[in-house]
Amino acid sequence: MPVSIKSEREIELMRKAGEILAKTHEELGKIIRPGISTYEIDRIGEEIIRSYDCIPSFLNYNGYPTSICVSVNEEVVHGIPSKKRILKEGDIVSLDAGVIYKGYHSDAARTHAVGEISEEATKLIEVTKQAFYEGIKYAKEGHHLHEISAAIGNYAESFGYGVVRDLVGHGIGKKLHEEPQIPNFAQKRRGLKLQAGMTLAIEPMINIGTYEVYWLDDDWTVVTEDDSLSAHYENTVLITKGEPEILSLSPSVK
């Protein structure tokens, strides 16, 4: 399938979706603390999204039961919120969320510290975020998709971390998942040539240990094979003729 090039109108709608998602993540970041349940994080997240007359992208997507993916410690992605799962001091928690604004999606993820965390965990979160920024140095018209992939993977692997291979980033727009797939590690081929108007969800998923993962019996939650910590950082990115535009970050953060 060809990769869609968004019109100016579509880009404006995706900017708005991204702006709302950025605010959602900012508000959720403020409530992360020891003692809160992952269920409560999801409840508040959905409330925020709907307060902007948006729809949560993830709710009932292929059967996923909640609005926010809440993944703790060794959980890589797609953790299902539960009243029984209570965050504790020293945990790290990844929040992955999406919004639909007037038919267009935005998708972003952040990993947060719960109270005081180890230096090892802090470094993992920082490297995962920076891996995203290393990747988007190549998210420009005229570059090739897998230059992004290689930059992310090479940076994370330089710290001895495992870069998840079973899950990848993706195109985004009218659908949550569109072409192309965006691996977070080096590829043998250059991949497609990037063009202005493409919108991509770029999302490093990095483990302290092995890159290998498996799915729990709920068929959603992905965990590290060796139970090591995992972090996730994602934004929706617009390819332009110049520097990429990060649609899911507040102006104050950019």
mmCIF file of C-alpha atoms in Angstrom:
data_model
loop_
_atom_site.group_PDB
_atom_site.id
_atom_site.type_symbol
_atom_site.label_atom_id
_atom_site.label_comp_id
_atom_site.label_asym_id
_atom_site.label_seq_id
_atom_site.Cartn_x
_atom_site.Cartn_y
_atom_site.Cartn_z
ATOM 1 C CA MET A 1 0.000 0.000 0.000
ATOM 2 C CA PRO A 2 1.315 3.489 -0.801
ATOM 3 C CA VAL A 3 2.160 5.865 2.032
ATOM 4 C CA SER A 4 -0.392 8.677 2.247
ATOM 5 C CA ILE A 5 0.652 12.294 1.785
ATOM 6 C CA LYS A 6 -1.524 14.526 3.932
ATOM 7 C CA SER A 7 -3.175 17.682 2.608
ATOM 8 C CA GLU A 8 -2.894 20.998 4.452
ATOM 9 C CA ARG A 9 -6.373 20.454 5.888
ATOM 10 C CA GLU A 10 -5.453 16.979 7.114
ATOM 11 C CA ILE A 11 -2.235 18.277 8.639
ATOM 12 C CA GLU A 12 -4.162 20.958 10.537
ATOM 13 C CA LEU A 13 -6.513 18.326 11.965
ATOM 14 C CA MET A 14 -3.551 16.161 12.965
ATOM 15 C CA ARG A 15 -1.866 19.171 14.588
ATOM 16 C CA LYS A 16 -4.969 19.647 16.707
ATOM 17 C CA ALA A 17 -5.107 15.939 17.578
ATOM 18 C CA GLY A 18 -1.437 16.110 18.563
ATOM 19 C CA GLU A 19 -1.939 19.225 20.662
ATOM 20 C CA ILE A 20 -4.735 17.540 22.622
ATOM 21 C CA LEU A 21 -2.673 14.395 23.088
ATOM 22 C CA ALA A 22 0.294 16.433 24.343
ATOM 23 C CA LYS A 23 -1.966 18.064 26.951
ATOM 24 C CA THR A 24 -3.297 14.644 27.934
ATOM 25 C CA HIS A 25 0.215 13.333 28.542
ATOM 26 C CA GLU A 26 1.156 16.448 30.504
ATOM 27 C CA GLU A 27 -1.848 16.003 32.803
ATOM 28 C CA LEU A 28 -1.230 12.277 33.240
ATOM 29 C CA GLY A 29 2.404 12.955 34.095
ATOM 30 C CA LYS A 30 1.247 15.053 37.048
ATOM 31 C CA ILE A 31 -0.730 12.205 38.659
ATOM 32 C CA ILE A 32 1.974 9.518 38.521
ATOM 33 C CA ARG A 33 2.859 8.638 42.114
ATOM 34 C CA PRO A 34 3.214 5.640 44.413
ATOM 35 C CA GLY A 35 -0.219 4.300 45.419
ATOM 36 C CA ILE A 36 -2.165 5.134 42.259
ATOM 37 C CA SER A 37 -3.696 2.237 40.332
ATOM 38 C CA THR A 38 -3.194 1.773 36.615
ATOM 39 C CA TYR A 39 -7.011 1.712 36.375
ATOM 40 C CA GLU A 40 -7.165 5.247 37.788
ATOM 41 C CA ILE A 41 -4.578 6.462 35.271
ATOM 42 C CA ASP A 42 -6.707 5.073 32.451
ATOM 43 C CA ARG A 43 -9.923 6.541 33.879
ATOM 44 C CA ILE A 44 -8.431 10.020 34.164
ATOM 45 C CA GLY A 45 -6.794 9.756 30.737
ATOM 46 C CA GLU A 46 -10.053 8.884 29.037
ATOM 47 C CA GLU A 47 -11.811 11.710 30.897
ATOM 48 C CA ILE A 48 -9.212 14.226 29.652
ATOM 49 C CA ILE A 49 -9.422 13.011 26.052
ATOM 50 C CA ARG A 50 -13.232 13.177 26.015
ATOM 51 C CA SER A 51 -13.189 16.638 27.613
ATOM 52 C CA TYR A 52 -11.758 17.879 24.282
ATOM 53 C CA ASP A 53 -14.560 16.154 22.339
ATOM 54 C CA CYS A 54 -12.069 13.563 21.144
ATOM 55 C CA ILE A 55 -12.275 9.780 21.097
ATOM 56 C CA PRO A 56 -9.533 7.571 22.611
ATOM 57 C CA SER A 57 -7.790 5.836 19.693
ATOM 58 C CA PHE A 58 -7.056 2.661 21.640
ATOM 59 C CA LEU A 59 -10.431 1.914 23.271
ATOM 60 C CA ASN A 60 -11.805 -1.250 21.616
ATOM 61 C CA TYR A 61 -9.086 -1.080 18.923
ATOM 62 C CA ASN A 62 -8.827 -4.709 17.783
ATOM 63 C CA GLY A 63 -10.444 -5.565 21.092
ATOM 64 C CA TYR A 64 -8.105 -3.628 23.408
ATOM 65 C CA PRO A 65 -10.302 -2.927 26.462
ATOM 66 C CA THR A 66 -9.124 0.490 27.718
ATOM 67 C CA SER A 67 -8.104 3.978 26.561
ATOM 68 C CA ILE A 68 -4.528 4.224 27.882
ATOM 69 C CA CYS A 69 -1.889 1.489 27.645
ATOM 70 C CA VAL A 70 -0.180 1.434 31.052
ATOM 71 C CA SER A 71 2.967 -0.719 31.129
ATOM 72 C CA VAL A 72 5.007 -1.125 34.322
ATOM 73 C CA ASN A 73 8.701 -2.074 34.658
ATOM 74 C CA GLU A 74 9.333 -5.160 32.486
ATOM 75 C CA GLU A 75 6.125 -4.555 30.504
ATOM 76 C CA VAL A 76 7.146 -3.097 27.145
ATOM 77 C CA VAL A 77 3.773 -2.007 25.744
ATOM 78 C CA HIS A 78 0.015 -2.690 25.809
ATOM 79 C CA GLY A 79 -0.293 -3.216 29.546
ATOM 80 C CA ILE A 80 -3.988 -3.389 30.483
ATOM 81 C CA PRO A 81 -4.990 -1.077 33.360
ATOM 82 C CA SER A 82 -6.342 -2.785 36.480
ATOM 83 C CA LYS A 83 -7.669 -1.741 39.890
ATOM 84 C CA LYS A 84 -5.347 -4.379 41.364
ATOM 85 C CA ARG A 85 -2.153 -2.967 39.798
ATOM 86 C CA ILE A 86 -0.856 -0.300 42.156
ATOM 87 C CA LEU A 87 2.262 1.708 41.313
ATOM 88 C CA LYS A 88 4.984 1.671 43.946
ATOM 89 C CA GLU A 89 8.087 3.710 44.726
ATOM 90 C CA GLY A 90 10.897 2.858 42.323
ATOM 91 C CA ASP A 91 8.683 1.629 39.470
ATOM 92 C CA ILE A 92 8.817 3.048 35.977
ATOM 93 C CA VAL A 93 5.596 3.264 33.984
ATOM 94 C CA SER A 94 5.053 3.787 30.256
ATOM 95 C CA LEU A 95 1.854 5.508 29.130
ATOM 96 C CA ASP A 96 0.863 5.075 25.490
ATOM 97 C CA ALA A 97 -2.174 7.020 24.324
ATOM 98 C CA GLY A 98 -3.895 8.157 21.160
ATOM 99 C CA VAL A 99 -6.697 10.559 20.292
ATOM 100 C CA ILE A 100 -9.044 10.864 17.352
ATOM 101 C CA TYR A 101 -9.929 14.447 16.447
ATOM 102 C CA LYS A 102 -12.450 14.854 13.604
ATOM 103 C CA GLY A 103 -11.416 11.509 12.144
ATOM 104 C CA TYR A 104 -7.627 11.877 12.474
ATOM 105 C CA HIS A 105 -5.323 10.136 14.933
ATOM 106 C CA SER A 106 -2.333 11.184 16.989
ATOM 107 C CA ASP A 107 -0.226 8.671 18.939
ATOM 108 C CA ALA A 108 2.415 9.278 21.631
ATOM 109 C CA ALA A 109 4.064 7.534 24.588
ATOM 110 C CA ARG A 110 6.066 8.619 27.629
ATOM 111 C CA THR A 111 7.856 6.680 30.375
ATOM 112 C CA HIS A 112 7.669 8.138 33.896
ATOM 113 C CA ALA A 113 9.481 7.573 37.156
ATOM 114 C CA VAL A 114 7.289 6.605 40.115
ATOM 115 C CA GLY A 115 8.821 8.453 43.048
ATOM 116 C CA GLU A 116 12.568 7.935 43.408
ATOM 117 C CA ILE A 117 13.980 5.457 40.904
ATOM 118 C CA SER A 118 17.396 3.873 40.373
ATOM 119 C CA GLU A 119 20.143 5.510 38.322
ATOM 120 C CA GLU A 120 19.897 2.539 35.966
ATOM 121 C CA ALA A 121 16.194 3.173 35.363
ATOM 122 C CA THR A 122 16.729 6.929 34.964
ATOM 123 C CA LYS A 123 19.397 6.338 32.332
ATOM 124 C CA LEU A 124 17.155 3.921 30.402
ATOM 125 C CA ILE A 125 14.342 6.495 30.235
ATOM 126 C CA GLU A 126 16.734 9.244 29.094
ATOM 127 C CA VAL A 127 18.416 7.087 26.435
ATOM 128 C CA THR A 128 15.066 5.905 25.058
ATOM 129 C CA LYS A 129 13.871 9.498 24.684
ATOM 130 C CA GLN A 130 17.147 10.601 23.116
ATOM 131 C CA ALA A 131 17.005 7.649 20.690
ATOM 132 C CA PHE A 132 13.811 9.189 19.294
ATOM 133 C CA TYR A 133 15.602 12.506 18.760
ATOM 134 C CA GLU A 134 18.563 10.764 17.141
ATOM 135 C CA GLY A 135 16.120 9.140 14.733
ATOM 136 C CA ILE A 136 14.238 12.258 13.722
ATOM 137 C CA LYS A 137 17.456 13.937 12.621
ATOM 138 C CA TYR A 138 16.753 11.943 9.440
ATOM 139 C CA ALA A 139 12.984 12.550 9.340
ATOM 140 C CA LYS A 140 13.245 14.980 6.448
ATOM 141 C CA GLU A 141 12.184 15.000 2.823
ATOM 142 C CA GLY A 142 14.852 13.340 0.693
ATOM 143 C CA HIS A 143 16.161 11.038 3.403
ATOM 144 C CA HIS A 144 15.189 7.370 3.580
ATOM 145 C CA LEU A 145 12.975 5.760 6.207
ATOM 146 C CA HIS A 146 15.564 3.289 7.453
ATOM 147 C CA GLU A 147 18.032 6.075 8.208
ATOM 148 C CA ILE A 148 15.644 6.837 11.083
ATOM 149 C CA SER A 149 15.633 3.158 12.095
ATOM 150 C CA ALA A 150 19.422 2.857 12.088
ATOM 151 C CA ALA A 151 19.959 6.065 14.062
ATOM 152 C CA ILE A 152 17.548 4.929 16.803
ATOM 153 C CA GLY A 153 18.994 1.431 17.045
ATOM 154 C CA ASN A 154 22.642 2.395 16.859
ATOM 155 C CA TYR A 155 22.247 4.992 19.595
ATOM 156 C CA ALA A 156 20.399 2.681 22.004
ATOM 157 C CA GLU A 157 22.686 -0.268 21.324
ATOM 158 C CA SER A 158 25.749 1.883 22.039
ATOM 159 C CA PHE A 159 24.634 1.729 25.699
ATOM 160 C CA GLY A 160 24.338 -2.061 25.584
ATOM 161 C CA TYR A 161 20.540 -1.957 25.537
ATOM 162 C CA GLY A 162 18.228 -4.305 23.662
ATOM 163 C CA VAL A 163 16.119 -2.708 20.914
ATOM 164 C CA VAL A 164 12.761 -4.464 20.579
ATOM 165 C CA ARG A 165 12.359 -6.075 17.154
ATOM 166 C CA ASP A 166 8.896 -7.628 17.375
ATOM 167 C CA LEU A 167 7.165 -4.226 17.534
ATOM 168 C CA VAL A 168 7.718 -1.196 15.305
ATOM 169 C CA GLY A 169 6.549 2.331 14.634
ATOM 170 C CA HIS A 170 4.072 3.132 11.873
ATOM 171 C CA GLY A 171 2.420 5.620 9.608
ATOM 172 C CA ILE A 172 -0.630 7.379 11.045
ATOM 173 C CA GLY A 173 -3.537 9.522 9.858
ATOM 174 C CA LYS A 174 -7.147 8.512 9.220
ATOM 175 C CA LYS A 175 -6.128 5.151 10.637
ATOM 176 C CA LEU A 176 -4.126 4.572 13.798
ATOM 177 C CA HIS A 177 -1.788 2.222 11.938
ATOM 178 C CA GLU A 178 -0.929 3.031 8.333
ATOM 179 C CA GLU A 179 1.997 2.271 6.078
ATOM 180 C CA PRO A 180 4.952 2.334 6.461
ATOM 181 C CA GLN A 181 6.231 0.160 9.277
ATOM 182 C CA ILE A 182 9.157 1.843 11.057
ATOM 183 C CA PRO A 183 11.653 -0.514 12.728
ATOM 184 C CA ASN A 184 13.809 0.848 15.543
ATOM 185 C CA PHE A 185 16.971 -0.951 14.403
ATOM 186 C CA ALA A 186 19.206 -0.963 11.315
ATOM 187 C CA GLN A 187 17.873 -2.551 8.117
ATOM 188 C CA LYS A 188 19.629 -3.976 5.052
ATOM 189 C CA ARG A 189 17.617 -1.782 2.687
ATOM 190 C CA ARG A 190 17.270 1.991 2.747
ATOM 191 C CA GLY A 191 13.477 1.925 2.830
ATOM 192 C CA LEU A 192 11.198 4.402 1.138
ATOM 193 C CA LYS A 193 12.221 7.957 0.320
ATOM 194 C CA LEU A 194 10.571 10.415 2.689
ATOM 195 C CA GLN A 195 8.292 13.116 1.309
ATOM 196 C CA ALA A 196 6.791 16.221 2.866
ATOM 197 C CA GLY A 197 3.278 15.499 4.103
ATOM 198 C CA MET A 198 3.994 12.022 5.451
ATOM 199 C CA THR A 199 2.979 11.528 9.099
ATOM 200 C CA LEU A 200 4.818 8.923 11.147
ATOM 201 C CA ALA A 201 4.516 7.543 14.676
ATOM 202 C CA ILE A 202 8.152 7.003 15.643
ATOM 203 C CA GLU A 203 8.505 5.004 18.861
ATOM 204 C CA PRO A 204 11.688 3.509 20.304
ATOM 205 C CA MET A 205 10.978 0.605 22.691
ATOM 206 C CA ILE A 206 14.217 -0.112 24.542
ATOM 207 C CA ASN A 207 15.090 -2.787 27.123
ATOM 208 C CA ILE A 208 17.954 -2.774 29.612
ATOM 209 C CA GLY A 209 18.611 -6.430 28.778
ATOM 210 C CA THR A 210 17.717 -8.614 25.811
ATOM 211 C CA TYR A 211 15.648 -7.296 22.912
ATOM 212 C CA GLU A 212 13.515 -10.448 23.072
ATOM 213 C CA VAL A 213 9.931 -10.186 24.288
ATOM 214 C CA TYR A 214 6.841 -12.335 24.744
ATOM 215 C CA TRP A 215 3.089 -11.838 25.113
ATOM 216 C CA LEU A 216 1.258 -12.598 28.358
ATOM 217 C CA ASP A 217 -1.859 -14.754 28.433
ATOM 218 C CA ASP A 218 -4.093 -11.669 28.082
ATOM 219 C CA ASP A 219 -2.818 -11.568 24.443
ATOM 220 C CA TRP A 220 -1.960 -7.885 24.802
ATOM 221 C CA THR A 221 0.725 -7.203 27.385
ATOM 222 C CA VAL A 222 4.239 -7.509 25.950
ATOM 223 C CA VAL A 223 7.040 -8.149 28.464
ATOM 224 C CA THR A 224 10.803 -8.533 28.279
ATOM 225 C CA GLU A 225 12.037 -12.112 27.989
ATOM 226 C CA ASP A 226 14.524 -11.625 30.852
ATOM 227 C CA ASP A 227 12.241 -9.475 33.078
ATOM 228 C CA SER A 228 14.534 -6.453 32.604
ATOM 229 C CA LEU A 229 13.153 -2.918 32.604
ATOM 230 C CA SER A 230 11.760 -1.441 29.389
ATOM 231 C CA ALA A 231 11.054 2.161 28.345
ATOM 232 C CA HIS A 232 8.971 3.647 25.520
ATOM 233 C CA TYR A 233 8.998 7.105 23.936
ATOM 234 C CA GLU A 234 6.844 8.059 20.954
ATOM 235 C CA ASN A 235 5.593 11.063 19.033
ATOM 236 C CA THR A 236 3.591 11.710 15.894
ATOM 237 C CA VAL A 237 5.915 13.427 13.431
ATOM 238 C CA LEU A 238 5.204 15.383 10.242
ATOM 239 C CA ILE A 239 7.777 15.201 7.449
ATOM 240 C CA THR A 240 8.389 18.622 5.908
ATOM 241 C CA LYS A 241 10.840 20.044 3.385
ATOM 242 C CA GLY A 242 12.925 21.218 6.343
ATOM 243 C CA GLU A 243 13.050 20.142 9.972
ATOM 244 C CA PRO A 244 10.436 17.604 11.092
ATOM 245 C CA GLU A 245 7.449 18.901 13.048
ATOM 246 C CA ILE A 246 6.603 16.975 16.214
ATOM 247 C CA LEU A 247 2.813 17.146 16.368
ATOM 248 C CA SER A 248 2.339 15.561 19.813
ATOM 249 C CA LEU A 249 4.571 17.839 21.889
ATOM 250 C CA SER A 250 3.467 21.069 23.531
ATOM 251 C CA PRO A 251 5.263 24.197 22.248
ATOM 252 C CA SER A 252 6.738 24.708 25.732
ATOM 253 C CA VAL A 253 8.476 21.319 25.501
ATOM 254 C CA LYS A 254 9.832 21.658 21.970
#
